[in-house]
Backbone as numpy.savetxt, mean C-alpha at the origin, in Angstrom:
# Nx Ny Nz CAx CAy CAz Cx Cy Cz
-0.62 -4.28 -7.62 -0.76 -5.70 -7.79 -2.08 -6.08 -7.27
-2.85 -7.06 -7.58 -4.16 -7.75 -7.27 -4.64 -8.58 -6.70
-5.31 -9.07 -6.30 -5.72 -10.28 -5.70 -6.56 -11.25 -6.08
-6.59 -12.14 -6.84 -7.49 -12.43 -7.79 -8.29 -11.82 -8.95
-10.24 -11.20 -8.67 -10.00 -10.39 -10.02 -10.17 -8.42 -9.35
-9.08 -8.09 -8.48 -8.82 -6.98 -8.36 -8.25 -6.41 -9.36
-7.55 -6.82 -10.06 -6.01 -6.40 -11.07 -5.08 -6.49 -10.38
-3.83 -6.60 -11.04 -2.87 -6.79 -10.38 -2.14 -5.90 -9.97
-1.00 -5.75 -9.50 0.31 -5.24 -9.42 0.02 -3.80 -8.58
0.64 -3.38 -7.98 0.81 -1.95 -7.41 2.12 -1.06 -7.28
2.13 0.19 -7.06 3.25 0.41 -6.91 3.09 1.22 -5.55
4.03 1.57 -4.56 4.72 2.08 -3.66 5.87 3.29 -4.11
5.03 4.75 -3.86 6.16 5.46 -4.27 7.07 5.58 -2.94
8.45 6.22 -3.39 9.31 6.46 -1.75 8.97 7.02 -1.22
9.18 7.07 0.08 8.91 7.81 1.33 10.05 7.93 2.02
9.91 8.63 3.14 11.43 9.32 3.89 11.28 8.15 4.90
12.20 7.45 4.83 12.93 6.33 5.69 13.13 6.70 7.44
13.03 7.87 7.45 13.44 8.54 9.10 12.12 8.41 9.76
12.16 6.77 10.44 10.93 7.01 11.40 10.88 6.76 12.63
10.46 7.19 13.16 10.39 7.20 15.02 8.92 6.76 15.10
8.72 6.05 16.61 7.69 5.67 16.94 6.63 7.08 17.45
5.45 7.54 17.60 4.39 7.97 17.79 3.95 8.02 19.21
3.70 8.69 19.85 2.99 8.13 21.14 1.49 7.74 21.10
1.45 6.74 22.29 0.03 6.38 22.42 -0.68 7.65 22.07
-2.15 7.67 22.03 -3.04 8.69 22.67 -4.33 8.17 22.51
-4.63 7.56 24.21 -5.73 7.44 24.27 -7.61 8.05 23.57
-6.57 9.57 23.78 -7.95 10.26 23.37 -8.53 10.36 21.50
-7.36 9.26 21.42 -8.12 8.91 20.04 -8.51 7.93 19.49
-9.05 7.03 20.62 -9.78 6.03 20.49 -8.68 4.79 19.99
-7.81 4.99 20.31 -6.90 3.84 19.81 -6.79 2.57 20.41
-7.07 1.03 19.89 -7.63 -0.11 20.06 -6.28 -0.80 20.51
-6.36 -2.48 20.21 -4.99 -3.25 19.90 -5.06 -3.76 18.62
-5.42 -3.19 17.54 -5.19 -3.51 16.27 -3.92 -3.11 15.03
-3.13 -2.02 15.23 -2.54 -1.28 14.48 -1.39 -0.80 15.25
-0.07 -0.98 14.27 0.88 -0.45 15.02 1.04 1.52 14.67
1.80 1.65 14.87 2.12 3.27 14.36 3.73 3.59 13.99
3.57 4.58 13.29 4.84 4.78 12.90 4.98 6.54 12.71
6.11 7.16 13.40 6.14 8.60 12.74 6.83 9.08 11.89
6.78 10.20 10.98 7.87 10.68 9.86 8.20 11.77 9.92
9.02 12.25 10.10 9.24 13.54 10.09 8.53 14.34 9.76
8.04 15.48 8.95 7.35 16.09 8.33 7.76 17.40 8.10
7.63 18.37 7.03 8.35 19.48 7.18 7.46 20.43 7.75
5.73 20.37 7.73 5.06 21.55 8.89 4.18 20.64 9.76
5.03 19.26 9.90 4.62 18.68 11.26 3.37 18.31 11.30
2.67 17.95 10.32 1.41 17.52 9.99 1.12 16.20 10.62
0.18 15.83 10.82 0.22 14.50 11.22 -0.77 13.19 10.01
-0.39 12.24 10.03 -0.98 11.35 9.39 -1.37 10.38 9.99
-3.01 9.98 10.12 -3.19 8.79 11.11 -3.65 7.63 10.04
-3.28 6.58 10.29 -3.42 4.90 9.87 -4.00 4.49 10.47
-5.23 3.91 10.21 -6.32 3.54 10.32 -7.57 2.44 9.20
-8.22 1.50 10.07 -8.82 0.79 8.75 -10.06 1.82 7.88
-9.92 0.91 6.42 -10.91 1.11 5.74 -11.85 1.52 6.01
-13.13 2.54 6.21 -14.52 2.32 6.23 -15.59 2.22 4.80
-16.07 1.82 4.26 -17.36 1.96 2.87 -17.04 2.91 2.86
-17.03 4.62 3.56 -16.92 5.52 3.28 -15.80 6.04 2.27
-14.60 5.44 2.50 -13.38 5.40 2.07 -14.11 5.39 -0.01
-14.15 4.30 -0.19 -14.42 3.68 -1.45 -14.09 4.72 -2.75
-14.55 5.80 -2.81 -14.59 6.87 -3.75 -13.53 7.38 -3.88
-12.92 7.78 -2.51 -10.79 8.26 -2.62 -9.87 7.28 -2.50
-10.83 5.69 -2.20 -9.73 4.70 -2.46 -9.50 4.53 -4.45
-10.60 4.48 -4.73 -10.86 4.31 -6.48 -9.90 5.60 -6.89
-10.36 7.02 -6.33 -9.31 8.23 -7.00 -7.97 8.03 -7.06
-7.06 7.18 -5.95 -5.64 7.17 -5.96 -5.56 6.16 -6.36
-6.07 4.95 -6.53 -6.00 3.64 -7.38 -5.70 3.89 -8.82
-6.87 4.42 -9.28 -6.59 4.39 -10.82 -5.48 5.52 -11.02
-5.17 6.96 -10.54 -4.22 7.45 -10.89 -2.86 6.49 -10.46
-2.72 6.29 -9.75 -1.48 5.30 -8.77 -0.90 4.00 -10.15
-2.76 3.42 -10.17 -2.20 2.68 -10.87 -2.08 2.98 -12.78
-2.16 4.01 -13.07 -1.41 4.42 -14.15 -0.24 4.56 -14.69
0.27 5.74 -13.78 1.61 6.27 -13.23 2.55 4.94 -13.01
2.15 4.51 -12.39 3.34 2.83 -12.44 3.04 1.86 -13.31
2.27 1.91 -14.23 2.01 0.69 -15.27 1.56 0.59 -16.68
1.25 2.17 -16.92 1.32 2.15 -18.42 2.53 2.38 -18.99
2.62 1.39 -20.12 4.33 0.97 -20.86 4.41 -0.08 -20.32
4.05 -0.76 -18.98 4.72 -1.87 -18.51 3.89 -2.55 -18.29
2.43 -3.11 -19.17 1.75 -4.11 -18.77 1.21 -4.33 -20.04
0.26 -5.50 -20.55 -0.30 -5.87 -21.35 -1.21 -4.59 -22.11
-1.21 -3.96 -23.10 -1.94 -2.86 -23.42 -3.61 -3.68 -23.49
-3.97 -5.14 -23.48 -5.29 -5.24 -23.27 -5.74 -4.59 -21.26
-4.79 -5.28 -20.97 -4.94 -5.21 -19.54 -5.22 -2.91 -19.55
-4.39 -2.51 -19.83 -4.34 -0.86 -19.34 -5.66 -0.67 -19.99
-5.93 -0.72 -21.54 -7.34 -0.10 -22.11 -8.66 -1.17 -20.64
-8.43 -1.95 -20.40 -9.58 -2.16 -19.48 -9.70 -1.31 -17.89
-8.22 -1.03 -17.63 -8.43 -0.32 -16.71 -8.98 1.52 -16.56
-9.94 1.85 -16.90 -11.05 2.86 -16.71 -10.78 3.66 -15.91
-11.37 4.35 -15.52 -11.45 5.03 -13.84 -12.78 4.33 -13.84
-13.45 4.24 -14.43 -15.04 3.82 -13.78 -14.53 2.22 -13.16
-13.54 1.37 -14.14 -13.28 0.20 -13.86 -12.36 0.40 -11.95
-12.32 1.11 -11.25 -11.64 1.65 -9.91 -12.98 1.59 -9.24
-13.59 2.56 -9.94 -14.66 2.87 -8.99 -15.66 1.65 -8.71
-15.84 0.92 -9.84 -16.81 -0.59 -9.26 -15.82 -1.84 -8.61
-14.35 -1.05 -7.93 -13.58 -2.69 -8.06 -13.09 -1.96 -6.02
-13.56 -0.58 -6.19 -12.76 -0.27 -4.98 -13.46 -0.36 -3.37
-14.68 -0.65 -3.51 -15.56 -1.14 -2.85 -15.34 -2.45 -2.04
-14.78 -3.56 -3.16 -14.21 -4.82 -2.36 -12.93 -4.86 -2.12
-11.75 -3.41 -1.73 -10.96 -3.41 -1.31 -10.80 -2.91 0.34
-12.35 -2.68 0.44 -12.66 -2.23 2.08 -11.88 -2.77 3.36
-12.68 -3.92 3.25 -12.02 -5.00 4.65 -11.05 -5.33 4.80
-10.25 -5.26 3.43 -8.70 -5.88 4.05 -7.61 -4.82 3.74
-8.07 -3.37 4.44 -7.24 -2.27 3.91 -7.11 -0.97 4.58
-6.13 -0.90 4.90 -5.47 0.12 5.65 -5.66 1.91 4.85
-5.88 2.44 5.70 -5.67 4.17 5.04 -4.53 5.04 5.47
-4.00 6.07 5.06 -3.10 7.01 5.40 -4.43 7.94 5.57
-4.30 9.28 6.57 -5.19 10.45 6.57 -4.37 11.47 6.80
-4.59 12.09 5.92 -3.91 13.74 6.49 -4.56 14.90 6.18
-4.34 15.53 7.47 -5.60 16.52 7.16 -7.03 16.27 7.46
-7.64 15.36 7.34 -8.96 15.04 7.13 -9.30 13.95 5.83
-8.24 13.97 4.98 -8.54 13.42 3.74 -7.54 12.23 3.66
-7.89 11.29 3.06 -7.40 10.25 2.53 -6.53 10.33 1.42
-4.97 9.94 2.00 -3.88 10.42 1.17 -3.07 9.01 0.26
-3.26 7.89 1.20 -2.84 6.60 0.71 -3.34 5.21 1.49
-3.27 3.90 0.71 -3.73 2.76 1.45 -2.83 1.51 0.82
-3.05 0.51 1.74 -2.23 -0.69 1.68 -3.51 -1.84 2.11
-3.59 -2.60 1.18 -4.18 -3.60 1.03 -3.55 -5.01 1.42
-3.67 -5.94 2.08 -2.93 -6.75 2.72 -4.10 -8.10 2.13
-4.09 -9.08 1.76 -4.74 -10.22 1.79 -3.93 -11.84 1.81
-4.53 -12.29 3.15 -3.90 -13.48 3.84 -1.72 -13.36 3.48
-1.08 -13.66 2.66 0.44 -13.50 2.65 0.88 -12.55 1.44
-0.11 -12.06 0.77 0.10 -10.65 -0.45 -0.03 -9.27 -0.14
0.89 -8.55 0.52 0.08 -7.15 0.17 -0.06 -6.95 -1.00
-1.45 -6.90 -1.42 -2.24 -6.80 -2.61 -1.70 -5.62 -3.37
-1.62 -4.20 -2.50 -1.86 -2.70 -3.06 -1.04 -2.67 -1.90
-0.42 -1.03 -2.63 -0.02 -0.27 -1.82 -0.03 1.31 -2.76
-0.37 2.16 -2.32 -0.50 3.47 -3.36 -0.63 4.65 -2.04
0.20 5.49 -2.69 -0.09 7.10 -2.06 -0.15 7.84 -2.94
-1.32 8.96 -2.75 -1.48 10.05 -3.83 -0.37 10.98 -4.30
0.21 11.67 -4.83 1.31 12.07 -5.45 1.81 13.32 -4.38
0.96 13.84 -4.09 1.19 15.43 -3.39 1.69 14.47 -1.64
1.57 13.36 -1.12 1.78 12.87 -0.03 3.08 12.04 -0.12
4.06 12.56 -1.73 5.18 11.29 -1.41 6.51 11.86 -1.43
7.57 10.87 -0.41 8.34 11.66 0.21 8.12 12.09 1.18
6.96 11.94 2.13 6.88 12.58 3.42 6.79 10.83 4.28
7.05 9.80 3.89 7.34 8.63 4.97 5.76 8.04 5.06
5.03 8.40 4.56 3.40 7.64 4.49 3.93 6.10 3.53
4.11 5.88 2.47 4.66 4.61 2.02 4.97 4.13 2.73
6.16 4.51 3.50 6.92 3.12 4.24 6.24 3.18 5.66
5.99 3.92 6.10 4.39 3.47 7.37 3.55 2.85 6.49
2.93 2.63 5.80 1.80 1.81 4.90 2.13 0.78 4.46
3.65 0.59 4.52 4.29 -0.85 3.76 4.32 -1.36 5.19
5.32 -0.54 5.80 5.42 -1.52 7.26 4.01 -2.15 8.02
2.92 -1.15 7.79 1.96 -1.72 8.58 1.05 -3.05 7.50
1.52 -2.85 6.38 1.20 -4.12 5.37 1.28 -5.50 6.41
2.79 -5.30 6.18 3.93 -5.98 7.03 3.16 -7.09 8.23
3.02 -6.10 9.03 2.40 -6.27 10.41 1.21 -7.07 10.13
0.18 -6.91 9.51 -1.13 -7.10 9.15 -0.72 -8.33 8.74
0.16 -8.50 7.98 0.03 -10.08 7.11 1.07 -11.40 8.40
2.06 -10.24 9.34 2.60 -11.16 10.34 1.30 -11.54 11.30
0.29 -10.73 11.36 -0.71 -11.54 12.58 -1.73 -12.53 11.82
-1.21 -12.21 10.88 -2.37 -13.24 10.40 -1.03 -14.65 10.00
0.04 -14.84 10.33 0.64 -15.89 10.57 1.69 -15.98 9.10
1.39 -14.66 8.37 2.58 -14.98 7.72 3.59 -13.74 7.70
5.10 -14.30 8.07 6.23 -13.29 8.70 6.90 -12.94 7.48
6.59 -13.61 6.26 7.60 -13.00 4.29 6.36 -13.18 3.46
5.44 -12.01 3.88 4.67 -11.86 2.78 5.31 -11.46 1.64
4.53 -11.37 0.52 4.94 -11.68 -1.11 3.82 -10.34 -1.46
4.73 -9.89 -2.66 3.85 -8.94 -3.23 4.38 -8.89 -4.89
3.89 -8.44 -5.75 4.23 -8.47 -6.97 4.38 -7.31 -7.69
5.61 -6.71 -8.78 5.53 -5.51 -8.98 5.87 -5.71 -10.75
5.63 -4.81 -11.59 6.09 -5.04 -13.20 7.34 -4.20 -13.07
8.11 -5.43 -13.49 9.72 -4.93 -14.19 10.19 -3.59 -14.36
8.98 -2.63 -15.07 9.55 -1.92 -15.49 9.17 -0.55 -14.64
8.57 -0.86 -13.73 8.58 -0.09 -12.47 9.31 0.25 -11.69
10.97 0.49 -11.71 12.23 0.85 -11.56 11.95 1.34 -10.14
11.08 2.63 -9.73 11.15 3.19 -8.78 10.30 2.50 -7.54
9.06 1.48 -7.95 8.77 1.09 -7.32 9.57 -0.11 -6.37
10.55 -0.96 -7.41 11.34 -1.89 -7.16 12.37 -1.23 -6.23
13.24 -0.15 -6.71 13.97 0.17 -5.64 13.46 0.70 -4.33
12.40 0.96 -4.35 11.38 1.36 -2.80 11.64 -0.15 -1.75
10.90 -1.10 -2.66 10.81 -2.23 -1.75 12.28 -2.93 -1.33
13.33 -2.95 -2.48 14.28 -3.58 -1.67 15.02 -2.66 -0.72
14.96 -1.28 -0.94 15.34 -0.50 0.51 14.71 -0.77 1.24
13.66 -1.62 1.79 12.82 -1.28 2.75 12.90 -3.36 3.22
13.42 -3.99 2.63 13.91 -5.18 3.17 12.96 -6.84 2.01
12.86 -6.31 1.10 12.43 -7.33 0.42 12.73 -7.53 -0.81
12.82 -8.49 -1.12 13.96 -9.21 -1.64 13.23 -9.72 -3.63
14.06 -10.21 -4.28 13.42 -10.38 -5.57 13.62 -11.47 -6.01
12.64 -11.99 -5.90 12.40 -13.85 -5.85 12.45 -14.14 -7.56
12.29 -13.33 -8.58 12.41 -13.68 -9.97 10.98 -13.46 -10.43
10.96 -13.62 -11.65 10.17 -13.34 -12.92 8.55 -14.30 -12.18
6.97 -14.25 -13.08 6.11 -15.33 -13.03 5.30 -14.59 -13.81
4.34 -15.02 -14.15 3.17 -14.59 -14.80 1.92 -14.36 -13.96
1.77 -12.97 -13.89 0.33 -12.71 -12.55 -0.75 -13.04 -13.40
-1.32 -14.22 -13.22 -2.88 -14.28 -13.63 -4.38 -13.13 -13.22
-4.38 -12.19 -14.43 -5.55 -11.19 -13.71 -6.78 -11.21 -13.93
-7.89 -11.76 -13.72 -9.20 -11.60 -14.06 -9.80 -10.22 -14.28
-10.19 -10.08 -15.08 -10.30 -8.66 -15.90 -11.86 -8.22 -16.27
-12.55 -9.53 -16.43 -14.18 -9.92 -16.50 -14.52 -11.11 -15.95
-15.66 -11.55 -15.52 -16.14 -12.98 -15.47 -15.36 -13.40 -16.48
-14.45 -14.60 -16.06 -14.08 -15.77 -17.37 -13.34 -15.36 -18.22
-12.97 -13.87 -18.16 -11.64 -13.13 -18.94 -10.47 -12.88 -17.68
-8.98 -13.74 -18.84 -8.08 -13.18 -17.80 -6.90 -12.87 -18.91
-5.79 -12.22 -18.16 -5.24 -11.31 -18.73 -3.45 -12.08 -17.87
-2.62 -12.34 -18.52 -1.09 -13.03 -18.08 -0.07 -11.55 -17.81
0.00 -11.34 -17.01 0.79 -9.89 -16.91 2.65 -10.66 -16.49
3.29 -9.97 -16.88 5.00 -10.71 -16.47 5.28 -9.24 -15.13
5.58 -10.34 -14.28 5.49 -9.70 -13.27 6.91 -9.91 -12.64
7.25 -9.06 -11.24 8.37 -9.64 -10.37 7.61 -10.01 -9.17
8.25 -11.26 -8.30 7.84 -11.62 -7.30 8.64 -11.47 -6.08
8.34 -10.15 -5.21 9.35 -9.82 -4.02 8.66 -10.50 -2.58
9.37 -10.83 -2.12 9.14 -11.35 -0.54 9.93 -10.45 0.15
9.23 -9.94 1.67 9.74 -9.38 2.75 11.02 -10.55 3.46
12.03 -10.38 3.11 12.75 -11.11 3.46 14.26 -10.71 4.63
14.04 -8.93 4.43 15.39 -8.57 5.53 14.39 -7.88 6.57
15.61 -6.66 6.81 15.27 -5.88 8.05 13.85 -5.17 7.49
14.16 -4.24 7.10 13.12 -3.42 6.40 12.01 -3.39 6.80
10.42 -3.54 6.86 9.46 -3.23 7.47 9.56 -3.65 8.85
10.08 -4.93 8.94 9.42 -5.19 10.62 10.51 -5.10 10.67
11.87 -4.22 11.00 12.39 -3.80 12.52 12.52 -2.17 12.08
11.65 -1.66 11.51 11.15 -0.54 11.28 9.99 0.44 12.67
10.32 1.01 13.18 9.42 1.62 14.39 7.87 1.25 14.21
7.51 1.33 13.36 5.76 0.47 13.13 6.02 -0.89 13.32
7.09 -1.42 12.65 6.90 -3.04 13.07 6.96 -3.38 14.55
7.40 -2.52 15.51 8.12 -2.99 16.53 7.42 -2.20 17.82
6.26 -1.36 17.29 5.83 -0.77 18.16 4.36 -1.66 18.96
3.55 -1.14 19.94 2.27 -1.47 21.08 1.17 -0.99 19.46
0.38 -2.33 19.37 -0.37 -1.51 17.89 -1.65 -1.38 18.84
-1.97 0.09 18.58 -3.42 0.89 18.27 -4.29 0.86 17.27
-5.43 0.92 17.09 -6.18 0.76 16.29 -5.72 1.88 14.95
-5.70 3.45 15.80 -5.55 4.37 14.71 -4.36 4.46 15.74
-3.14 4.90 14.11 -2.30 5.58 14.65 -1.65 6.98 14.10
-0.36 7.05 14.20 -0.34 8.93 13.63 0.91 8.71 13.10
1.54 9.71 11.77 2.30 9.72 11.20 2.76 11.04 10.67
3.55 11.73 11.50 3.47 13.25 11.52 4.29 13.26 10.07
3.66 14.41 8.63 4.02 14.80 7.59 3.48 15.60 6.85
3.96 15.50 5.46 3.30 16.53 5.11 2.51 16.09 3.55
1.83 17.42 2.51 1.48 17.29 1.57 -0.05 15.88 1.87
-0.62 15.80 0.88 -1.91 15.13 0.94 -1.85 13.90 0.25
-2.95 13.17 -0.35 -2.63 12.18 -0.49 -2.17 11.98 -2.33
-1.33 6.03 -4.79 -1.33 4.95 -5.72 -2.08 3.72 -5.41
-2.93 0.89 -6.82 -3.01 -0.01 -7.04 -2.59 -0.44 -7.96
């Protein structure tokens, strides 16, 4: 999903629901910005959450445009999909910097969650990273991000026919407010009416989730596995 002329809609693949909190660790420079969350993992890998840097930009665009394929071709305006490119990622993923969270594992950038003022905008993990609990640390810390900035039922938007994405979010506590039309700017002065669903964080699900409820650090860790979806 988008934020004006980002494009719209995102999807959230599942992740393993079993999470425990993380311990501090100083020695990794951890701030008061970010909560943490852990996941099981099957060789105990760890995943740290952490903001955006410019650096990011190039593996935020790689899991964007695959991410956002995989959840939206068949289910969006076919003007809207022929505009979306990979090159169209790579000039759009740059202004998804500042307001956007990363998954890391390994060294590499596996998934991110985009949060702007009461929308998480995006949310995407790369395919080889899902099922190991990075989603729902990336949703929950959505979550978090949009409660300090003063709103506690952020809204996010998903297409209908995104089945798996939809059942992700209402396991995870948000709710399905009905049908609207996402207005997407697509060019200067070109926009594009996508039929969308409109979910609000409305139960338990992210925030009384161990990231919602934890001491937030700047970076935090998310023990899992496999490597790293807009």
């Amino acid at each position: 999903m988008s934020h004006g002329p980002r494009g719209p809609l995102h999807d959230a693949p599942p992740g393993d629901e079993r999470n425990t909190v993380a311990p501090h660790d100083p020695a990794r420079g951890d701030g008061p910005r970010a909560p943490h969350d852990a996941v099981p993992g099957e060789a105990g890998a760890h995943v740290v959450l952490r903001d955006a840097v410019p650096g990011d930009a190039t593996r935020l665009a790689q899991i964007w445009s695959t991410g956002w394929h995989d959840g939206h071709d068949g289910h969006v305006p076919d003007e809207l999909a022929r505009l979306r490119t990979a090159q169209s990622f790579v000039d759009r993923a740059p202004g998804l910097v500042l307001d956007t969270r990363v998954a890391v594992l390994s060294g590499e950038v596996v998934g991110f969650a985009t949060t702007v003022g009461d929308q998480v905008d995006q949310v995407y993990v790369d395919a080889s990273a899902r099922g190991t609990g990075v989603a729902a640390a990336l949703l929950a810390d959505a979550a978090r991000v949009a409660a300090e900035a003063g709103h506690a039922h952020p809204w996010l938007a998903v297409v209908p026919g995104n089945a798996r994405a939809r059942r992700f979010y209402e396991r995870h506590g948000w709710t399905d407010e009905g049908p609207f039309d996402h207005r997407v700017e697509v060019a200067p002065g070109v926009t594009v009416d996508v039929p969308c669903r409109r979910y609000r964080l409305t139960g338990g699900g992210a925030p009384t989730s161990a990231a919602a409820t934890a001491t937030s650090p700047t970076a935090t860790t998310v023990p899992g596995t496999g490597t790293g979806d807009a």
